[in-house]
Coordinates of N, CA, C and O in Angstrom, one line a residue:
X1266 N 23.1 -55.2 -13.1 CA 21.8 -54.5 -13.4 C 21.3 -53.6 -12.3 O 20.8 -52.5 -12.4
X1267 N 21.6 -54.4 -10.9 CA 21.1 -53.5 -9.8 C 21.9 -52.2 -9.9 O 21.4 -51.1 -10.1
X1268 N 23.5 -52.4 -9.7 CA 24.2 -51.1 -9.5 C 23.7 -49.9 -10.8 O 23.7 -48.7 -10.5
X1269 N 23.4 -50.3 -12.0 CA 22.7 -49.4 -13.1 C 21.4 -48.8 -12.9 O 21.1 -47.7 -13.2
X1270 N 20.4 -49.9 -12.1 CA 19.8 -48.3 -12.1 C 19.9 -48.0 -10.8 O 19.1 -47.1 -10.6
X1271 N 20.5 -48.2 -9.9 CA 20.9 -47.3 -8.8 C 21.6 -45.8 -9.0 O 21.6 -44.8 -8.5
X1272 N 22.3 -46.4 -10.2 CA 23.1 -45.1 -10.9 C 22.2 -43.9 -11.3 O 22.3 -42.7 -11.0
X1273 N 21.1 -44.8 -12.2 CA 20.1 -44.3 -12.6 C 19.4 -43.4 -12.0 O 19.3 -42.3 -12.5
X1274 N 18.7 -43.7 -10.5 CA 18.3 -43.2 -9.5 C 19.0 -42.2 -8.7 O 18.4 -41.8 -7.7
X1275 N 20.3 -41.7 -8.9 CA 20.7 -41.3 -8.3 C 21.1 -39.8 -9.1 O 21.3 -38.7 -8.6
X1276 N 21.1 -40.1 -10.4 CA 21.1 -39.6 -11.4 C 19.8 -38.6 -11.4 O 19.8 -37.4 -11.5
X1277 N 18.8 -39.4 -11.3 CA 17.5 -38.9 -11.0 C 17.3 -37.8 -9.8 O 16.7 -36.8 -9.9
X1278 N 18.0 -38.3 -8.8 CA 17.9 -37.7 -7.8 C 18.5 -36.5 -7.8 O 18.0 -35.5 -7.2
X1279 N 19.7 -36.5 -8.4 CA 20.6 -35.3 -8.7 C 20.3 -34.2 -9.1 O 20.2 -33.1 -8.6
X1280 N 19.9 -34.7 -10.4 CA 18.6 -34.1 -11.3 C 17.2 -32.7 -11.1 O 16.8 -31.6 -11.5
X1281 N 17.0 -33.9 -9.9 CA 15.8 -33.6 -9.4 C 16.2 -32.1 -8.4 O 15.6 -31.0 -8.3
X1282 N 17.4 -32.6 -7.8 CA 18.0 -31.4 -6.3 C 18.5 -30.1 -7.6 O 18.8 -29.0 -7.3
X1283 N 18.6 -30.6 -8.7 CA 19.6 -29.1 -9.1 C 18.7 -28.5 -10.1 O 19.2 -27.6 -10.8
X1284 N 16.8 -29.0 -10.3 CA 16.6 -28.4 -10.9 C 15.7 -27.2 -9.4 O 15.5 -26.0 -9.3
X1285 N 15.6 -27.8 -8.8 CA 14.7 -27.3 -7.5 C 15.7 -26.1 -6.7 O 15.2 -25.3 -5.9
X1286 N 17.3 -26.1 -7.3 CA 17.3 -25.2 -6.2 C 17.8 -24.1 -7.7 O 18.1 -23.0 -7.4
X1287 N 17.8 -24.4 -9.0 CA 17.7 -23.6 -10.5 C 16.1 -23.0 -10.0 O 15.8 -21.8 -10.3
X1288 N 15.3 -23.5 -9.5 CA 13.9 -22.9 -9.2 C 14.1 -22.0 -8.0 O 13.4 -20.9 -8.0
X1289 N 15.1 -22.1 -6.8 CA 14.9 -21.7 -6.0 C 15.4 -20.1 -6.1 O 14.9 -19.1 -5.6
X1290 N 16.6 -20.3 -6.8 CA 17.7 -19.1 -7.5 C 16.9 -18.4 -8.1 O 16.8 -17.2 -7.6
X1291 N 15.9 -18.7 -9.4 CA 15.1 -17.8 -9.8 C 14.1 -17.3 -8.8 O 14.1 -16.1 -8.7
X1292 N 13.4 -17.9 -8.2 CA 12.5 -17.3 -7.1 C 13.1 -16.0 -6.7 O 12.4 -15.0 -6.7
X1293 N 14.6 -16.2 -6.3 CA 15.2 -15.2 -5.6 C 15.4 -13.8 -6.3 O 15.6 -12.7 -5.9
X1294 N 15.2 -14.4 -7.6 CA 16.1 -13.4 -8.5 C 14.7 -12.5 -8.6 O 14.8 -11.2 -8.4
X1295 N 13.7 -12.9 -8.8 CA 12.6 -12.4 -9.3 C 11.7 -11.5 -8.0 O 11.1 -10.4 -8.0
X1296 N 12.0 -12.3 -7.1 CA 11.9 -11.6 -5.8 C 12.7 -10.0 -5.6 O 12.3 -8.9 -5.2
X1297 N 13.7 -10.3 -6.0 CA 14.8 -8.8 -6.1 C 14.3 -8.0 -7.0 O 14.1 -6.8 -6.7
X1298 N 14.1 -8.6 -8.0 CA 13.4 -7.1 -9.1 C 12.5 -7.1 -8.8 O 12.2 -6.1 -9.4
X1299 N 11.3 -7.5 -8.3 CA 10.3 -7.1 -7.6 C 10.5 -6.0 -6.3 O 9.9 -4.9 -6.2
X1300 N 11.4 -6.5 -5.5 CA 11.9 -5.2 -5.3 C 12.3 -4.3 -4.8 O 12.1 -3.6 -3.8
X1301 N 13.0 -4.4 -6.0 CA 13.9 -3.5 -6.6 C 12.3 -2.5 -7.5 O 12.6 -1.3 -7.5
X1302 N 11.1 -2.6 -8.0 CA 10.5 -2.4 -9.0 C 10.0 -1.2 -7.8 O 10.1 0.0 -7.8
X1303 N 9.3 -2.2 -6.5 CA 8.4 -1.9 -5.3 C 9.4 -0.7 -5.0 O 8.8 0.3 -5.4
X1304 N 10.6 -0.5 -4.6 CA 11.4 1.0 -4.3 C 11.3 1.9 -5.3 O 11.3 3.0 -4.9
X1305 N 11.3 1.6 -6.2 CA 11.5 2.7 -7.2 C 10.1 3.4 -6.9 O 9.9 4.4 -6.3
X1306 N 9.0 2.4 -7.6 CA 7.7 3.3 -7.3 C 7.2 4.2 -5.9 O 6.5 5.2 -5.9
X1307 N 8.0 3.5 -4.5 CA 8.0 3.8 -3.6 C 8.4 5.6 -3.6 O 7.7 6.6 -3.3
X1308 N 9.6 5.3 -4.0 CA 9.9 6.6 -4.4 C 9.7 7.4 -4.8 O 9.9 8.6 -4.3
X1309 N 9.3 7.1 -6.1 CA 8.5 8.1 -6.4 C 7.4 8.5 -5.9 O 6.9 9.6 -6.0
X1310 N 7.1 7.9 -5.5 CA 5.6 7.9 -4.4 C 5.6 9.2 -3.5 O 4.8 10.1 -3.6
X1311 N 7.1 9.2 -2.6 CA 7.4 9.9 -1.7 C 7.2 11.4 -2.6 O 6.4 12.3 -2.3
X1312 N 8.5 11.5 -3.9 CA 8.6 12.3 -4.0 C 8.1 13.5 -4.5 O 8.6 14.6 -4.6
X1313 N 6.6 12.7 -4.9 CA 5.5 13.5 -5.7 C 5.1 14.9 -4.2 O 5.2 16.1 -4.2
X1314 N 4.8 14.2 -3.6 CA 3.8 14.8 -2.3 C 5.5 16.0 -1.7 O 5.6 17.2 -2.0
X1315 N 6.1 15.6 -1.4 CA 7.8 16.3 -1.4 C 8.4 17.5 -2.4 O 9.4 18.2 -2.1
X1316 N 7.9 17.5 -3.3 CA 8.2 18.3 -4.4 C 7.4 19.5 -4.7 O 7.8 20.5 -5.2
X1317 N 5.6 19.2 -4.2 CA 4.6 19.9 -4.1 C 5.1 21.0 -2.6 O 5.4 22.1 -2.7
X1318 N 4.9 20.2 -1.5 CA 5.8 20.8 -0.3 C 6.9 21.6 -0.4 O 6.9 22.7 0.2
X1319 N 8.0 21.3 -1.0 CA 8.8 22.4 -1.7 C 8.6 23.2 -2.4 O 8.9 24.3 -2.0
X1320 N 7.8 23.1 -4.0 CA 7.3 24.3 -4.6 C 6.8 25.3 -3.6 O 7.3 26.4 -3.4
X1321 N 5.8 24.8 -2.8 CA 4.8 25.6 -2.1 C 5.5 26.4 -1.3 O 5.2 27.6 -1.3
X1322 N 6.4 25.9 -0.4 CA 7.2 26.5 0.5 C 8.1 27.8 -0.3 O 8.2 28.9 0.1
X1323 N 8.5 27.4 -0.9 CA 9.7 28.2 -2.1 C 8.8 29.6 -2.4 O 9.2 30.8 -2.3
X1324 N 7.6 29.3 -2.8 CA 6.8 30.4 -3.5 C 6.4 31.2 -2.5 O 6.2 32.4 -2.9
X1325 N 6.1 30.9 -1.0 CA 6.0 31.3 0.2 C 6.9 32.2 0.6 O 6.7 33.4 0.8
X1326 N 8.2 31.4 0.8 CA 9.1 32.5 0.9 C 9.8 33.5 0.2 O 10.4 34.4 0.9
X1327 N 9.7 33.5 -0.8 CA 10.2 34.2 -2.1 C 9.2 35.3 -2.3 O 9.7 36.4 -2.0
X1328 N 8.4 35.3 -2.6 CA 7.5 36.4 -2.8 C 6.7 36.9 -1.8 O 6.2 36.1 -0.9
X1329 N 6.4 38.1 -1.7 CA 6.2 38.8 -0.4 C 5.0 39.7 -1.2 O 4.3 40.6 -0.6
X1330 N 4.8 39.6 -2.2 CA 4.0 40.1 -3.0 C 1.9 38.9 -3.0 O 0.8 39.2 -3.2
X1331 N 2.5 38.2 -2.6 CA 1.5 37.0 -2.7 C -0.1 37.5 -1.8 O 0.1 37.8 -0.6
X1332 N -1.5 37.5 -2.1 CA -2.3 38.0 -1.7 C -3.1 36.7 -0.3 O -3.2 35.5 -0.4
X1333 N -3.5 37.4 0.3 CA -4.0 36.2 1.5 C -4.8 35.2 1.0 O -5.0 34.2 1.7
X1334 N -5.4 35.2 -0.2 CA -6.0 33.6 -0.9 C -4.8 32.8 -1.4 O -4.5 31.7 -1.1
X1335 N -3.9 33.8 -2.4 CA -2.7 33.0 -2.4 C -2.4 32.3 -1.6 O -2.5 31.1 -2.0
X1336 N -1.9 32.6 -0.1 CA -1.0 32.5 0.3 C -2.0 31.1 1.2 O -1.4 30.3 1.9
X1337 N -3.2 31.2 1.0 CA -4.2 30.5 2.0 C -3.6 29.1 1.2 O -2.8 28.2 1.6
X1338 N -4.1 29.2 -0.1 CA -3.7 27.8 -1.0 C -2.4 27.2 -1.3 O -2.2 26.2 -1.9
X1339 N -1.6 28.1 -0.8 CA -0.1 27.8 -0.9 C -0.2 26.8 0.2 O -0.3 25.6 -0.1
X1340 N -0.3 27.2 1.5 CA -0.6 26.4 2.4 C -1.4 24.8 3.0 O -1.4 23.8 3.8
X1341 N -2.1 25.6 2.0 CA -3.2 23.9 2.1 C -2.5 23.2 1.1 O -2.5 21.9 1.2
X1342 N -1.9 23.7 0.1 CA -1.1 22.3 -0.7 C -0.1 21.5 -0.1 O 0.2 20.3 -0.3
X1343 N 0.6 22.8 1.1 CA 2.0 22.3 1.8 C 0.7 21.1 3.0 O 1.1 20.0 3.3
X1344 N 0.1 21.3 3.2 CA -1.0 20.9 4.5 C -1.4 19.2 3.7 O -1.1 18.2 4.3
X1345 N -1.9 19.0 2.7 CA -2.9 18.2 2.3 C -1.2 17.5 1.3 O -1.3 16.4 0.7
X1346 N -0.3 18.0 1.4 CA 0.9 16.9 0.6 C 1.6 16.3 2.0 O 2.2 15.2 2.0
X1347 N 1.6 17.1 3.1 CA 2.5 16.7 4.2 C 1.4 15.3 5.0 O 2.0 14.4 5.6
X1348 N 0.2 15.3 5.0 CA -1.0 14.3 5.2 C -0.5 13.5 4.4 O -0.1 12.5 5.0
X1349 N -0.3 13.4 3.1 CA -0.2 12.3 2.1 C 1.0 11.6 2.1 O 1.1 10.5 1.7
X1350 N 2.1 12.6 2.7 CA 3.5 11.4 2.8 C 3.3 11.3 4.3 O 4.2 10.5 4.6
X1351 N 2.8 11.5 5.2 CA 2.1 10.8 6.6 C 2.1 9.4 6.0 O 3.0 8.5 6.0
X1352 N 0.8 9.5 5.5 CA -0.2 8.2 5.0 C 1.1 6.9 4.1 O 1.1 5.8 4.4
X1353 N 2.2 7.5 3.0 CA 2.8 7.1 2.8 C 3.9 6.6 3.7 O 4.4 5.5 3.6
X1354 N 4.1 7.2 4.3 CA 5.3 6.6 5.3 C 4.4 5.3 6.7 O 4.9 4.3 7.2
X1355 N 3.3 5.7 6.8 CA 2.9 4.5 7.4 C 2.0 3.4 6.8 O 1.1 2.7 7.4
X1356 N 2.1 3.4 5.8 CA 1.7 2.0 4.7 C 3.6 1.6 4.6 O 3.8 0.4 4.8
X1357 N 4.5 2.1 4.4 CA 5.6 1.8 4.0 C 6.1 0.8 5.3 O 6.8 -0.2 5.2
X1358 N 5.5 1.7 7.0 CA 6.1 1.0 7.4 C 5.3 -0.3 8.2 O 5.8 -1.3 8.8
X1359 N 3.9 0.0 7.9 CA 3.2 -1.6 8.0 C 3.9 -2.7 6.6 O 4.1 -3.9 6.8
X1360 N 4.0 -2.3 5.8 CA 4.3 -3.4 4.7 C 5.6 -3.9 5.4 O 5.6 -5.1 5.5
X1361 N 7.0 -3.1 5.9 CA 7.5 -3.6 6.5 C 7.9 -4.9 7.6 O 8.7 -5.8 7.8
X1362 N 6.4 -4.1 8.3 CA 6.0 -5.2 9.3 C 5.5 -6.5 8.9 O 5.7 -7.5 9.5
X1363 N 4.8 -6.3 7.8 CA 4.1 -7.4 7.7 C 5.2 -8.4 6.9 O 5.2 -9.6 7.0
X1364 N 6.3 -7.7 6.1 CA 7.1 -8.7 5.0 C 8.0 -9.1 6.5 O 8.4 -10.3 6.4
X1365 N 8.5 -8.5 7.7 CA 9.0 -9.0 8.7 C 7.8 -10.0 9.4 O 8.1 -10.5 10.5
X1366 N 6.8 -10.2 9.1 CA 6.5 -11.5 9.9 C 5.6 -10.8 11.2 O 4.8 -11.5 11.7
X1367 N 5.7 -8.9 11.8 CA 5.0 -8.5 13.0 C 4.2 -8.5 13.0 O 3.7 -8.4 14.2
X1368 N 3.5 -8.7 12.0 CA 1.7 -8.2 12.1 C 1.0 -9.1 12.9 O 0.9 -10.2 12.3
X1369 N 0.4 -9.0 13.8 CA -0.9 -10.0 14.5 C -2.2 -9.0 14.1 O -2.3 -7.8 14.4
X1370 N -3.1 -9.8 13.3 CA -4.3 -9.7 13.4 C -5.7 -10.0 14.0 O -6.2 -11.1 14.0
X1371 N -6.2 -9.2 14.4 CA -7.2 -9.0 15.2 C -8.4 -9.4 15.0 O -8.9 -8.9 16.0
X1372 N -9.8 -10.3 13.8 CA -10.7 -10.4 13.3 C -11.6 -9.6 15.0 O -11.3 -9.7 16.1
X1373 N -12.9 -8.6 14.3 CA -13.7 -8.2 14.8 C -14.9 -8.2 14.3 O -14.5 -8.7 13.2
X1374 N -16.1 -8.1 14.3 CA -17.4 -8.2 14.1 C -18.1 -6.6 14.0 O -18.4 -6.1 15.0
X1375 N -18.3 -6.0 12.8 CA -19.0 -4.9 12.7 C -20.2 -5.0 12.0 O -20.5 -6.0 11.3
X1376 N -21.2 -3.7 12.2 CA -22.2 -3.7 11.2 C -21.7 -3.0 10.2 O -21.0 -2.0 10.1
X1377 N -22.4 -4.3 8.8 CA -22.2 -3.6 7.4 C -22.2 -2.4 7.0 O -21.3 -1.9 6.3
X1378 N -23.5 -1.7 7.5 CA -23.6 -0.5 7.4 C -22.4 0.6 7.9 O -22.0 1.5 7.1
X1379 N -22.1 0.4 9.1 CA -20.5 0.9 9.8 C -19.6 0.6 8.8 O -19.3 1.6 8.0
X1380 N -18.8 -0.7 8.5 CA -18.1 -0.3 7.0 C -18.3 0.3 6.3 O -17.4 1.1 6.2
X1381 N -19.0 0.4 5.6 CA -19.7 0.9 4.7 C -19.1 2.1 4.8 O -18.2 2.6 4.1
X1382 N -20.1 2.7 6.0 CA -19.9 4.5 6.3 C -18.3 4.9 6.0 O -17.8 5.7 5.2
X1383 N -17.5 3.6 7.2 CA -16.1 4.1 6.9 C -15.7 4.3 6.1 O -15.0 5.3 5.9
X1384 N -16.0 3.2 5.2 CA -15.1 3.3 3.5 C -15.9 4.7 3.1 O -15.4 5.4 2.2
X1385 N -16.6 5.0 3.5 CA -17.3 6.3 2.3 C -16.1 7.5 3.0 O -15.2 7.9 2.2
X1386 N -16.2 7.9 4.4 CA -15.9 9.0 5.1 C -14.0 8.9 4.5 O -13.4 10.0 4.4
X1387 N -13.3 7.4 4.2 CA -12.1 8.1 4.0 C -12.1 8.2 2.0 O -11.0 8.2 1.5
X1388 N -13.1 8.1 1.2 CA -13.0 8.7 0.0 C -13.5 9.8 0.3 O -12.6 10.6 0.0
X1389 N -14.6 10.5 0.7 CA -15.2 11.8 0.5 C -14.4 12.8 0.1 O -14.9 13.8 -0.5
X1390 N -12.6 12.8 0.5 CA -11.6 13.8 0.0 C -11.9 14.1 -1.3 O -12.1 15.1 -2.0
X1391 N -11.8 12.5 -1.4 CA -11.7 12.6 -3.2 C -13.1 12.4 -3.7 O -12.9 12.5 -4.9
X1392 N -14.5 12.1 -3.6 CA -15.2 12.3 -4.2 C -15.9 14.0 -4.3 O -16.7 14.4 -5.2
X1393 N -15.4 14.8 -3.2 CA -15.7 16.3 -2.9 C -16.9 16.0 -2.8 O -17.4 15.4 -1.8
X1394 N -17.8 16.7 -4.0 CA -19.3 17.3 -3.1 C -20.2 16.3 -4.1 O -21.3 16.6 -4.3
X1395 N -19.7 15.2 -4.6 CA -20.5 14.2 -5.3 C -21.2 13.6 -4.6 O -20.8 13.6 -3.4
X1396 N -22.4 12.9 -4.9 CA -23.4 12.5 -4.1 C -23.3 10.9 -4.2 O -23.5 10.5 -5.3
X1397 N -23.1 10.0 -3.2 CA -23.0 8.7 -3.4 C -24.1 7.9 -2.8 O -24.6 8.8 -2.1
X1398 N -24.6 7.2 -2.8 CA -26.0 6.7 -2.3 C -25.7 4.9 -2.4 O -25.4 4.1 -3.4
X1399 N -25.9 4.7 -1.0 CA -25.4 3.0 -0.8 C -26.9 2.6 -0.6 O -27.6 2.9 0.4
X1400 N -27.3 1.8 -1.5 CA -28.4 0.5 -0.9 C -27.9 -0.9 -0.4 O -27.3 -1.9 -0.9
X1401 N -28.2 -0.8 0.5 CA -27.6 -2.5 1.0 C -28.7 -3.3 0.8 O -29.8 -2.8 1.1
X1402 N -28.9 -4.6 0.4 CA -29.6 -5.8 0.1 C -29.8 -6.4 1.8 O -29.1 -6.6 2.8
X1403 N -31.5 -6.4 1.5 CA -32.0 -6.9 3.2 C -31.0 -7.9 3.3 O -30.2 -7.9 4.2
X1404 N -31.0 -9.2 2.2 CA -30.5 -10.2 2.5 C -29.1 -10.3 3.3 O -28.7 -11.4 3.7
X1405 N -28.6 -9.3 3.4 CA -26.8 -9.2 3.6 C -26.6 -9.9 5.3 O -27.4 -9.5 6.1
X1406 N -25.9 -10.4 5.6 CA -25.4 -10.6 7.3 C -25.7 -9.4 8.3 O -25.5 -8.2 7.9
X1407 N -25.9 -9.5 8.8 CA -26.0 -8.1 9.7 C -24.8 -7.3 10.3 O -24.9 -6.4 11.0
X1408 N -23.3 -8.1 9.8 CA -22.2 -8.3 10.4 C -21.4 -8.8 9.4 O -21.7 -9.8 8.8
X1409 N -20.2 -8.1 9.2 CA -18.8 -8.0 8.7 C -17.9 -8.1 9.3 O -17.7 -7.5 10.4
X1410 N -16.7 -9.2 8.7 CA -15.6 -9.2 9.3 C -14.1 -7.5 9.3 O -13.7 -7.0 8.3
X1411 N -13.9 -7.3 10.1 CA -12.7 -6.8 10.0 C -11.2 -7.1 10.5 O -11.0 -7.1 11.7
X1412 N -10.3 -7.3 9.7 CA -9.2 -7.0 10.7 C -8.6 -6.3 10.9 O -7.7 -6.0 10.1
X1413 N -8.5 -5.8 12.2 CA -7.6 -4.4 12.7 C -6.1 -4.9 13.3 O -5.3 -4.1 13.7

């Protein structure tokens, strides 16, 4: 009776190791098409802002016909897409860092209001000439965490 459920138990235990590394396999797998998902959009990421920079350049050179407003906004497209795969290439290569383990963070102490400001000053691109109006609640900390 002892050696049966020893069997039993071991049986159990076998069990137990082959369903955990069936969990571990999928982890992996799901991990990969994740991605595998994360490059693709990556990519295209890149190539949106890349394609704009090309048109623009192409139409630049090609036509000699093109009038100085033209040629002003030709420029600011190549100007304001080469900023955006900037921005894309260094989120790509903090995420790297961070999925490598480099990142040390820094916690700091700001005023709300200073967040605040910041978060406004890097949408303003995109809100243009809209008018935004922040009320802060007296009640709030006088002080926010950040990490840089």
């Amino acid at each position: 009776m002892l050696q049966g459920l020893a069997n039993l138990l071991a049986i159990g235990l076998e069990r137990a190791r082959t369903q955990e590394a069936a969990s571990k396999a999928e982890a992996a797998r799901q991990s990969d098409v994740l991605k595998s998902t994360l490059l693709d959009a990556l990519a295209h990421e890149f190539k949106t802002p890349l394609t704009s920079i090309k048109a623009a350049s192409t139409a630049m050179l090609s036509s000699s016909l093109l009038n100085p407003e033209q040629q002003r906004e030709l420029i600011s497209v190549v100007d304001e897409e080469a900023d955006r795969l900037s921005v894309l290439v260094t989120e790509a290569i903090q995420m790297a860092r961070i999925e490598a383990g480099r990142v040390h963070l820094e916690r700091e102490s700001y005023p709300v209001d200073e967040l605040i400001e910041a978060a406004l000053d890097k949408l303003r691109p995109m809100v243009q000439e809209r008018s935004i109006n922040v009320k802060l609640a007296p009640e709030l900390p006088p002080c926010g965490w950040i990490e840089s």
